[in-house]
Amino acid sequence: MTAAAAQGPRRARRAAAKPAPIDQLAPLLWRYLRPQGARVAMLALCLLGGVALQIVAPQMTSRFIDLVARFGAAAPARRLWSLAGLFIAATLIGQLVRLAGSYFSASVGWNAANRLREDLARHCLALDMSFHNARTPGELIERVDGDVSSLASVFSQFVFQILGSAVLLAGILAVLLVQNLRIGAALTLFSAAAFAVLFASRRLGTPLYAAERQARSELASFVEERVGGLDDVRANGGGGHVVRRLEGHNDTLTARGVRAIRVAAVYIVLIANGVFIAGFGLALSLGVYLFQRREASLGEVYLLIQYTAMLRQPLETIGGQIQDLQRTMASLGRVLELQAMSPRVRPGPGLAWTGASPRIEVDRVSFAYAEGEPVLSDVSFHLEPGATLGLLGRTGSGKTTLTRLICRLYDPTAGEIRFDGEPIAKATLAQLHAHVGVVTQDVQLFQASIRDNLTFFDSAIPDARLQGVLADLGLGAWLGRQAQGLDTVLQGSGGLSAGEAQRLAFARVFLKSPGVVLLDEASSRLDPATERLINRATERLLGGGDAGARRTTIIVAHRLSTVRRVDRIMILEAGRIAEHGARAALAADPGSRFSRLLSAGLEEVLS
């Protein structure tokens, strides 16, 4: 598969994921909040306790006002001090309860979001290469991090804020209905009107926020791709082009963001200002009217005005949560879309494999990355246990694809691959990957310690074994120069020569001690001196596992020196076997393709 072919699907413009239906929110909340039952219960208690204190506090003030209005200076001081003390206590306790609620809210939100982020990352890692070839890392980062961060507030606030605000709103209206039926009924109608406008704005805004999230994803993909190719961009004077393209992505994001925020602006004007001002004016008018008719005391009028003012908080909170919900449903749609994708490569039930080098059988295997474009066609061969196969062919002939099929990064579209007579599809993926070691020309090193880079973060491997493997590969002196030894943090491949990075990749396979080794042009980019070091490392690697038996090996070769000691040679041409046989016999046959390679040089004949 060519680089262009691999990148092509990534450049295809994908439509924004549809916002998730609201009924899909409840299962998500249940899945990630249920394990935090104790924290969720404490959060609910804090919210309900805060609501109760908010409703009770104005009652103290109302009674205080009525006492002063009725008795004036003769008002009983003890009762006044008691009411003032109760009001202050309710206010202070309410603040403490809100503080505790903020703590539990943050704890619940972060834990739930992190679990979802881990689940998504694990799911992405389980998806096969066809999925990853069609998407840039930037897009996946935006899905796993950006969209999940957008969902974090739902876990920590949405349900509880909506619940708390709804209870507060219901409590206020209930008190007002008891206090005065007409006032309570009027403000209930006002609240119903506010909600009607609120939900109308939600239906309009959700698709706009989905488009905004998609624009963010496209921007992240663009930045990741250009930063990853920064050397080529700078060397070829492509900075101006990148900036212009970046401006285009920014303009798209801005336009979609502004379009989405207009809905929020309409809500603020109509709900937080227009509708609320009308309701507050109604309450004031009714208060004056009732006071003048002596149907309400001064304290009751205060209570009416105070509760009406308090209606703003739950309405604004619910409104804000509904606005957040629009963004959330857009993000949830993208998360659910990702979760719905299933890998084409499914793990098998498992096999009772030993650690010994197996016999590899490739039986009538065909494969195509895209329908109608075969890369391998009816390929059949076998490789005896411990034998080494040199795989040659032009670029695009299917060499690397064959190694990917043996690793089960893809499954054949036809045919079967077997180890010791058992189809590799019957093995679990973990079992297969433990049985097969791979070294490619592109070594992926992490920003982590040397130890973690070698063991893939497996703390069970002792340091003595790591040091022994590095010494065997000629990296003992290099390790000795590292200030913190195995704890030295590598900055990826930065600061390492190509040979050092490649030998670290060999060390990983040594530690794994697999029965099958696949070397995909592992020395193609190295200078001759470094190549000799890698060839010696290869000989040690292929020489045997812990039991001393040779490993069954396939070497995708770029140079003839790489295959000078292999047992067998196979040449692929346009996805088919053009020649296959024992290396010695092919080299001795003047009419063989391999013999011509030896005479004319690999690069010349395969160019």
PDB file of C-alpha atoms in Angstrom, residues 60-288:
ATOM      1  CA  MET A  60     -36.815  34.485  58.387  1.00  0.00           C
ATOM      2  CA  THR A  61     -36.454  37.887  56.768  1.00  0.00           C
ATOM      3  CA  SER A  62     -40.195  38.107  56.030  1.00  0.00           C
ATOM      4  CA  ARG A  63     -41.097  37.453  59.673  1.00  0.00           C
ATOM      5  CA  PHE A  64     -38.457  39.937  60.815  1.00  0.00           C
ATOM      6  CA  ILE A  65     -40.000  42.650  58.595  1.00  0.00           C
ATOM      7  CA  ASP A  66     -43.549  41.894  59.788  1.00  0.00           C
ATOM      8  CA  LEU A  67     -42.500  42.109  63.439  1.00  0.00           C
ATOM      9  CA  VAL A  68     -40.811  45.460  62.921  1.00  0.00           C
ATOM     10  CA  ALA A  69     -43.714  46.786  60.810  1.00  0.00           C
ATOM     11  CA  ARG A  70     -46.268  45.677  63.430  1.00  0.00           C
ATOM     12  CA  PHE A  71     -44.580  46.652  66.673  1.00  0.00           C
ATOM     13  CA  GLY A  72     -41.982  49.208  65.555  1.00  0.00           C
ATOM     14  CA  ALA A  73     -39.474  49.994  68.331  1.00  0.00           C
ATOM     15  CA  ALA A  74     -41.476  47.794  70.688  1.00  0.00           C
ATOM     16  CA  ALA A  75     -40.827  44.688  68.652  1.00  0.00           C
ATOM     17  CA  PRO A  76     -39.567  41.821  70.857  1.00  0.00           C
ATOM     18  CA  ALA A  77     -35.774  41.978  70.620  1.00  0.00           C
ATOM     19  CA  ARG A  78     -35.336  38.313  71.494  1.00  0.00           C
ATOM     20  CA  ARG A  79     -37.453  37.178  68.551  1.00  0.00           C
ATOM     21  CA  LEU A  80     -35.710  39.623  66.231  1.00  0.00           C
ATOM     22  CA  TRP A  81     -32.285  38.360  67.288  1.00  0.00           C
ATOM     23  CA  SER A  82     -33.458  34.765  66.889  1.00  0.00           C
ATOM     24  CA  LEU A  83     -34.740  35.407  63.364  1.00  0.00           C
ATOM     25  CA  ALA A  84     -31.536  37.253  62.429  1.00  0.00           C
ATOM     26  CA  GLY A  85     -29.442  34.406  63.832  1.00  0.00           C
ATOM     27  CA  LEU A  86     -31.455  31.803  61.952  1.00  0.00           C
ATOM     28  CA  PHE A  87     -31.080  33.769  58.729  1.00  0.00           C
ATOM     29  CA  ILE A  88     -27.300  34.092  59.169  1.00  0.00           C
ATOM     30  CA  ALA A  89     -27.002  30.388  60.084  1.00  0.00           C
ATOM     31  CA  ALA A  90     -29.046  29.330  57.049  1.00  0.00           C
ATOM     32  CA  THR A  91     -26.913  31.522  54.789  1.00  0.00           C
ATOM     33  CA  LEU A  92     -23.574  30.279  56.178  1.00  0.00           C
ATOM     34  CA  ILE A  93     -24.632  26.629  56.172  1.00  0.00           C
ATOM     35  CA  GLY A  94     -25.915  27.100  52.630  1.00  0.00           C
ATOM     36  CA  GLN A  95     -22.494  28.359  51.549  1.00  0.00           C
ATOM     37  CA  LEU A  96     -20.775  25.361  53.158  1.00  0.00           C
ATOM     38  CA  VAL A  97     -23.237  22.980  51.527  1.00  0.00           C
ATOM     39  CA  ARG A  98     -22.597  24.595  48.114  1.00  0.00           C
ATOM     40  CA  LEU A  99     -18.846  24.296  48.710  1.00  0.00           C
ATOM     41  CA  ALA A 100     -19.208  20.583  49.486  1.00  0.00           C
ATOM     42  CA  GLY A 101     -21.437  20.200  46.437  1.00  0.00           C
ATOM     43  CA  SER A 102     -18.773  21.792  44.243  1.00  0.00           C
ATOM     44  CA  TYR A 103     -16.219  19.282  45.525  1.00  0.00           C
ATOM     45  CA  PHE A 104     -18.430  16.250  44.904  1.00  0.00           C
ATOM     46  CA  SER A 105     -19.495  17.658  41.534  1.00  0.00           C
ATOM     47  CA  ALA A 106     -15.894  18.017  40.364  1.00  0.00           C
ATOM     48  CA  SER A 107     -14.975  14.576  41.724  1.00  0.00           C
ATOM     49  CA  VAL A 108     -17.917  12.850  40.015  1.00  0.00           C
ATOM     50  CA  GLY A 109     -17.331  14.706  36.737  1.00  0.00           C
ATOM     51  CA  TRP A 110     -13.604  14.045  36.460  1.00  0.00           C
ATOM     52  CA  ASN A 111     -13.905  10.379  37.426  1.00  0.00           C
ATOM     53  CA  ALA A 112     -16.724   9.711  34.986  1.00  0.00           C
ATOM     54  CA  ALA A 113     -15.065  11.647  32.140  1.00  0.00           C
ATOM     55  CA  ASN A 114     -11.745   9.885  32.715  1.00  0.00           C
ATOM     56  CA  ARG A 115     -13.423   6.483  32.630  1.00  0.00           C
ATOM     57  CA  LEU A 116     -15.156   7.376  29.380  1.00  0.00           C
ATOM     58  CA  ARG A 117     -11.882   8.697  27.957  1.00  0.00           C
ATOM     59  CA  GLU A 118     -10.120   5.444  28.897  1.00  0.00           C
ATOM     60  CA  ASP A 119     -12.913   3.352  27.377  1.00  0.00           C
ATOM     61  CA  LEU A 120     -12.757   5.333  24.124  1.00  0.00           C
ATOM     62  CA  ALA A 121      -8.969   5.075  23.953  1.00  0.00           C
ATOM     63  CA  ARG A 122      -9.162   1.316  24.583  1.00  0.00           C
ATOM     64  CA  HIS A 123     -11.841   1.022  21.898  1.00  0.00           C
ATOM     65  CA  CYS A 124      -9.723   2.958  19.379  1.00  0.00           C
ATOM     66  CA  LEU A 125      -6.724   0.734  20.086  1.00  0.00           C
ATOM     67  CA  ALA A 126      -8.891  -2.322  19.391  1.00  0.00           C
ATOM     68  CA  LEU A 127     -10.039  -0.999  16.006  1.00  0.00           C
ATOM     69  CA  ASP A 128      -8.076  -2.315  13.048  1.00  0.00           C
ATOM     70  CA  MET A 129      -5.777  -0.492  10.675  1.00  0.00           C
ATOM     71  CA  SER A 130      -8.455   0.290   8.086  1.00  0.00           C
ATOM     72  CA  PHE A 131     -10.088   2.547  10.680  1.00  0.00           C
ATOM     73  CA  HIS A 132      -6.838   4.304  11.630  1.00  0.00           C
ATOM     74  CA  ASN A 133      -5.752   4.763   8.012  1.00  0.00           C
ATOM     75  CA  ALA A 134      -8.994   6.660   7.356  1.00  0.00           C
ATOM     76  CA  ARG A 135      -8.491   9.100  10.263  1.00  0.00           C
ATOM     77  CA  THR A 136      -5.735  11.383  11.439  1.00  0.00           C
ATOM     78  CA  PRO A 137      -4.446  11.225  15.015  1.00  0.00           C
ATOM     79  CA  GLY A 138      -5.652  14.816  15.446  1.00  0.00           C
ATOM     80  CA  GLU A 139      -9.242  13.802  14.758  1.00  0.00           C
ATOM     81  CA  LEU A 140      -9.054  10.935  17.229  1.00  0.00           C
ATOM     82  CA  ILE A 141      -7.517  13.203  19.880  1.00  0.00           C
ATOM     83  CA  GLU A 142     -10.429  15.595  19.426  1.00  0.00           C
ATOM     84  CA  ARG A 143     -12.880  12.704  19.810  1.00  0.00           C
ATOM     85  CA  VAL A 144     -11.220  11.084  22.816  1.00  0.00           C
ATOM     86  CA  ASP A 145     -10.271  14.297  24.606  1.00  0.00           C
ATOM     87  CA  GLY A 146     -12.241  17.241  23.207  1.00  0.00           C
ATOM     88  CA  ASP A 147     -15.634  15.553  22.961  1.00  0.00           C
ATOM     89  CA  VAL A 148     -15.240  13.807  26.312  1.00  0.00           C
ATOM     90  CA  SER A 149     -14.237  17.088  27.966  1.00  0.00           C
ATOM     91  CA  SER A 150     -17.439  18.555  26.566  1.00  0.00           C
ATOM     92  CA  LEU A 151     -19.348  15.700  28.219  1.00  0.00           C
ATOM     93  CA  ALA A 152     -17.641  16.150  31.603  1.00  0.00           C
ATOM     94  CA  SER A 153     -20.121  18.810  32.735  1.00  0.00           C
ATOM     95  CA  VAL A 154     -22.991  16.423  32.046  1.00  0.00           C
ATOM     96  CA  PHE A 155     -21.570  13.888  34.475  1.00  0.00           C
ATOM     97  CA  SER A 156     -20.868  16.422  37.204  1.00  0.00           C
ATOM     98  CA  GLN A 157     -23.557  19.058  36.786  1.00  0.00           C
ATOM     99  CA  PHE A 158     -26.302  18.507  34.261  1.00  0.00           C
ATOM    100  CA  VAL A 159     -28.570  16.047  36.059  1.00  0.00           C
ATOM    101  CA  PHE A 160     -27.883  17.464  39.502  1.00  0.00           C
ATOM    102  CA  GLN A 161     -28.133  21.111  38.498  1.00  0.00           C
ATOM    103  CA  ILE A 162     -31.322  20.428  36.569  1.00  0.00           C
ATOM    104  CA  LEU A 163     -32.684  18.416  39.507  1.00  0.00           C
ATOM    105  CA  GLY A 164     -31.657  21.023  42.081  1.00  0.00           C
ATOM    106  CA  SER A 165     -33.008  23.916  40.017  1.00  0.00           C
ATOM    107  CA  ALA A 166     -36.254  22.093  39.304  1.00  0.00           C
ATOM    108  CA  VAL A 167     -36.734  21.353  43.006  1.00  0.00           C
ATOM    109  CA  LEU A 168     -35.916  24.982  43.883  1.00  0.00           C
ATOM    110  CA  LEU A 169     -38.332  26.251  41.241  1.00  0.00           C
ATOM    111  CA  ALA A 170     -41.075  23.888  42.409  1.00  0.00           C
ATOM    112  CA  GLY A 171     -40.447  24.836  46.041  1.00  0.00           C
ATOM    113  CA  ILE A 172     -40.662  28.562  45.324  1.00  0.00           C
ATOM    114  CA  LEU A 173     -43.860  28.181  43.306  1.00  0.00           C
ATOM    115  CA  ALA A 174     -45.379  25.944  46.002  1.00  0.00           C
ATOM    116  CA  VAL A 175     -44.639  28.522  48.696  1.00  0.00           C
ATOM    117  CA  LEU A 176     -46.090  31.296  46.526  1.00  0.00           C
ATOM    118  CA  LEU A 177     -49.243  29.267  45.821  1.00  0.00           C
ATOM    119  CA  VAL A 178     -49.718  28.713  49.549  1.00  0.00           C
ATOM    120  CA  GLN A 179     -48.950  32.362  50.260  1.00  0.00           C
ATOM    121  CA  ASN A 180     -51.294  33.712  47.585  1.00  0.00           C
ATOM    122  CA  LEU A 181     -53.062  31.602  44.987  1.00  0.00           C
ATOM    123  CA  ARG A 182     -53.260  34.347  42.383  1.00  0.00           C
ATOM    124  CA  ILE A 183     -49.588  35.279  42.639  1.00  0.00           C
ATOM    125  CA  GLY A 184     -48.525  31.648  42.601  1.00  0.00           C
ATOM    126  CA  ALA A 185     -50.660  30.898  39.558  1.00  0.00           C
ATOM    127  CA  ALA A 186     -49.391  33.972  37.672  1.00  0.00           C
ATOM    128  CA  LEU A 187     -45.740  33.130  38.292  1.00  0.00           C
ATOM    129  CA  THR A 188     -46.351  29.482  37.427  1.00  0.00           C
ATOM    130  CA  LEU A 189     -47.630  30.613  34.028  1.00  0.00           C
ATOM    131  CA  PHE A 190     -44.585  32.870  33.696  1.00  0.00           C
ATOM    132  CA  SER A 191     -42.254  29.924  34.379  1.00  0.00           C
ATOM    133  CA  ALA A 192     -44.113  27.752  31.872  1.00  0.00           C
ATOM    134  CA  ALA A 193     -43.667  30.441  29.203  1.00  0.00           C
ATOM    135  CA  ALA A 194     -39.974  30.657  29.986  1.00  0.00           C
ATOM    136  CA  PHE A 195     -39.573  26.907  29.539  1.00  0.00           C
ATOM    137  CA  ALA A 196     -41.459  26.948  26.255  1.00  0.00           C
ATOM    138  CA  VAL A 197     -38.978  29.435  24.777  1.00  0.00           C
ATOM    139  CA  LEU A 198     -36.114  27.515  26.341  1.00  0.00           C
ATOM    140  CA  PHE A 199     -36.914  24.206  24.687  1.00  0.00           C
ATOM    141  CA  ALA A 200     -37.633  25.867  21.359  1.00  0.00           C
ATOM    142  CA  SER A 201     -34.125  27.323  21.380  1.00  0.00           C
ATOM    143  CA  ARG A 202     -32.673  23.887  22.264  1.00  0.00           C
ATOM    144  CA  ARG A 203     -34.131  22.265  19.143  1.00  0.00           C
ATOM    145  CA  LEU A 204     -32.678  25.007  16.980  1.00  0.00           C
ATOM    146  CA  GLY A 205     -29.236  24.987  18.543  1.00  0.00           C
ATOM    147  CA  THR A 206     -28.230  21.299  18.719  1.00  0.00           C
ATOM    148  CA  PRO A 207     -27.415  20.784  14.989  1.00  0.00           C
ATOM    149  CA  LEU A 208     -25.415  24.033  14.980  1.00  0.00           C
ATOM    150  CA  TYR A 209     -23.247  22.859  17.886  1.00  0.00           C
ATOM    151  CA  ALA A 210     -22.701  19.532  16.099  1.00  0.00           C
ATOM    152  CA  ALA A 211     -21.306  21.438  13.109  1.00  0.00           C
ATOM    153  CA  GLU A 212     -19.079  23.444  15.436  1.00  0.00           C
ATOM    154  CA  ARG A 213     -17.629  20.266  17.015  1.00  0.00           C
ATOM    155  CA  GLN A 214     -16.909  18.879  13.548  1.00  0.00           C
ATOM    156  CA  ALA A 215     -15.091  22.091  12.615  1.00  0.00           C
ATOM    157  CA  ARG A 216     -12.964  21.765  15.762  1.00  0.00           C
ATOM    158  CA  SER A 217     -12.117  18.177  14.817  1.00  0.00           C
ATOM    159  CA  GLU A 218     -11.063  19.207  11.299  1.00  0.00           C
ATOM    160  CA  LEU A 219      -8.888  21.988  12.708  1.00  0.00           C
ATOM    161  CA  ALA A 220      -7.206  19.567  15.138  1.00  0.00           C
ATOM    162  CA  SER A 221      -6.554  17.093  12.302  1.00  0.00           C
ATOM    163  CA  PHE A 222      -5.030  19.825  10.142  1.00  0.00           C
ATOM    164  CA  VAL A 223      -2.712  21.086  12.892  1.00  0.00           C
ATOM    165  CA  GLU A 224      -1.597  17.575  13.875  1.00  0.00           C
ATOM    166  CA  GLU A 225      -0.799  16.620  10.282  1.00  0.00           C
ATOM    167  CA  ARG A 226       1.165  19.804   9.530  1.00  0.00           C
ATOM    168  CA  VAL A 227       3.116  19.728  12.805  1.00  0.00           C
ATOM    169  CA  GLY A 228       3.962  16.067  12.155  1.00  0.00           C
ATOM    170  CA  GLY A 229       5.415  17.033   8.764  1.00  0.00           C
ATOM    171  CA  LEU A 230       7.080  20.246   9.958  1.00  0.00           C
ATOM    172  CA  ASP A 231      10.519  19.400   8.551  1.00  0.00           C
ATOM    173  CA  ASP A 232       9.138  18.906   5.041  1.00  0.00           C
ATOM    174  CA  VAL A 233       6.916  21.993   5.283  1.00  0.00           C
ATOM    175  CA  ARG A 234       9.816  24.246   6.289  1.00  0.00           C
ATOM    176  CA  ALA A 235      12.328  22.707   3.897  1.00  0.00           C
ATOM    177  CA  ASN A 236       9.999  23.229   0.931  1.00  0.00           C
ATOM    178  CA  GLY A 237       8.835  26.719   1.864  1.00  0.00           C
ATOM    179  CA  GLY A 238       5.280  25.616   2.610  1.00  0.00           C
ATOM    180  CA  GLY A 239       4.774  27.857   5.641  1.00  0.00           C
ATOM    181  CA  GLY A 240       2.623  30.383   3.783  1.00  0.00           C
ATOM    182  CA  HIS A 241       0.371  27.698   2.377  1.00  0.00           C
ATOM    183  CA  VAL A 242      -0.077  26.154   5.839  1.00  0.00           C
ATOM    184  CA  VAL A 243      -1.004  29.517   7.352  1.00  0.00           C
ATOM    185  CA  ARG A 244      -3.549  30.188   4.599  1.00  0.00           C
ATOM    186  CA  ARG A 245      -5.127  26.784   5.100  1.00  0.00           C
ATOM    187  CA  LEU A 246      -5.143  27.381   8.855  1.00  0.00           C
ATOM    188  CA  GLU A 247      -6.922  30.681   8.306  1.00  0.00           C
ATOM    189  CA  GLY A 248      -9.551  28.849   6.277  1.00  0.00           C
ATOM    190  CA  HIS A 249     -10.147  26.327   9.067  1.00  0.00           C
ATOM    191  CA  ASN A 250     -10.293  29.142  11.629  1.00  0.00           C
ATOM    192  CA  ASP A 251     -12.816  31.046   9.506  1.00  0.00           C
ATOM    193  CA  THR A 252     -15.017  27.944   9.250  1.00  0.00           C
ATOM    194  CA  LEU A 253     -14.831  27.336  13.001  1.00  0.00           C
ATOM    195  CA  THR A 254     -15.600  30.979  13.730  1.00  0.00           C
ATOM    196  CA  ALA A 255     -18.583  31.045  11.387  1.00  0.00           C
ATOM    197  CA  ARG A 256     -20.052  27.868  12.849  1.00  0.00           C
ATOM    198  CA  GLY A 257     -19.357  28.978  16.421  1.00  0.00           C
ATOM    199  CA  VAL A 258     -20.995  32.381  15.888  1.00  0.00           C
ATOM    200  CA  ARG A 259     -23.981  30.748  14.228  1.00  0.00           C
ATOM    201  CA  ALA A 260     -24.389  28.440  17.221  1.00  0.00           C
ATOM    202  CA  ILE A 261     -23.967  31.176  19.816  1.00  0.00           C
ATOM    203  CA  ARG A 262     -26.767  33.217  18.246  1.00  0.00           C
ATOM    204  CA  VAL A 263     -29.202  30.724  19.705  1.00  0.00           C
ATOM    205  CA  ALA A 264     -27.728  31.299  23.159  1.00  0.00           C
ATOM    206  CA  ALA A 265     -28.006  35.070  22.611  1.00  0.00           C
ATOM    207  CA  VAL A 266     -31.694  34.725  21.683  1.00  0.00           C
ATOM    208  CA  TYR A 267     -32.262  32.756  24.864  1.00  0.00           C
ATOM    209  CA  ILE A 268     -30.499  35.363  27.006  1.00  0.00           C
ATOM    210  CA  VAL A 269     -32.560  38.195  25.533  1.00  0.00           C
ATOM    211  CA  LEU A 270     -35.912  36.412  25.607  1.00  0.00           C
ATOM    212  CA  ILE A 271     -35.588  34.424  28.836  1.00  0.00           C
ATOM    213  CA  ALA A 272     -33.018  35.992  31.130  1.00  0.00           C
ATOM    214  CA  ASN A 273     -34.144  39.524  30.301  1.00  0.00           C
ATOM    215  CA  GLY A 274     -37.455  39.876  28.449  1.00  0.00           C
ATOM    216  CA  VAL A 275     -39.569  37.139  30.006  1.00  0.00           C
ATOM    217  CA  PHE A 276     -38.030  37.591  33.447  1.00  0.00           C
ATOM    218  CA  ILE A 277     -38.547  41.367  33.454  1.00  0.00           C
ATOM    219  CA  ALA A 278     -42.167  40.814  32.557  1.00  0.00           C
ATOM    220  CA  GLY A 279     -42.582  38.331  35.406  1.00  0.00           C
ATOM    221  CA  PHE A 280     -40.820  40.584  37.891  1.00  0.00           C
ATOM    222  CA  GLY A 281     -43.034  43.501  36.863  1.00  0.00           C
ATOM    223  CA  LEU A 282     -46.084  41.324  37.372  1.00  0.00           C
ATOM    224  CA  ALA A 283     -44.921  40.378  40.878  1.00  0.00           C
ATOM    225  CA  LEU A 284     -44.286  43.999  41.840  1.00  0.00           C
ATOM    226  CA  SER A 285     -47.689  45.084  40.558  1.00  0.00           C
ATOM    227  CA  LEU A 286     -49.456  42.296  42.414  1.00  0.00           C
ATOM    228  CA  GLY A 287     -47.508  43.025  45.580  1.00  0.00           C
ATOM    229  CA  VAL A 288     -48.478  46.712  45.559  1.00  0.00           C
TER     230      VAL A 288
END
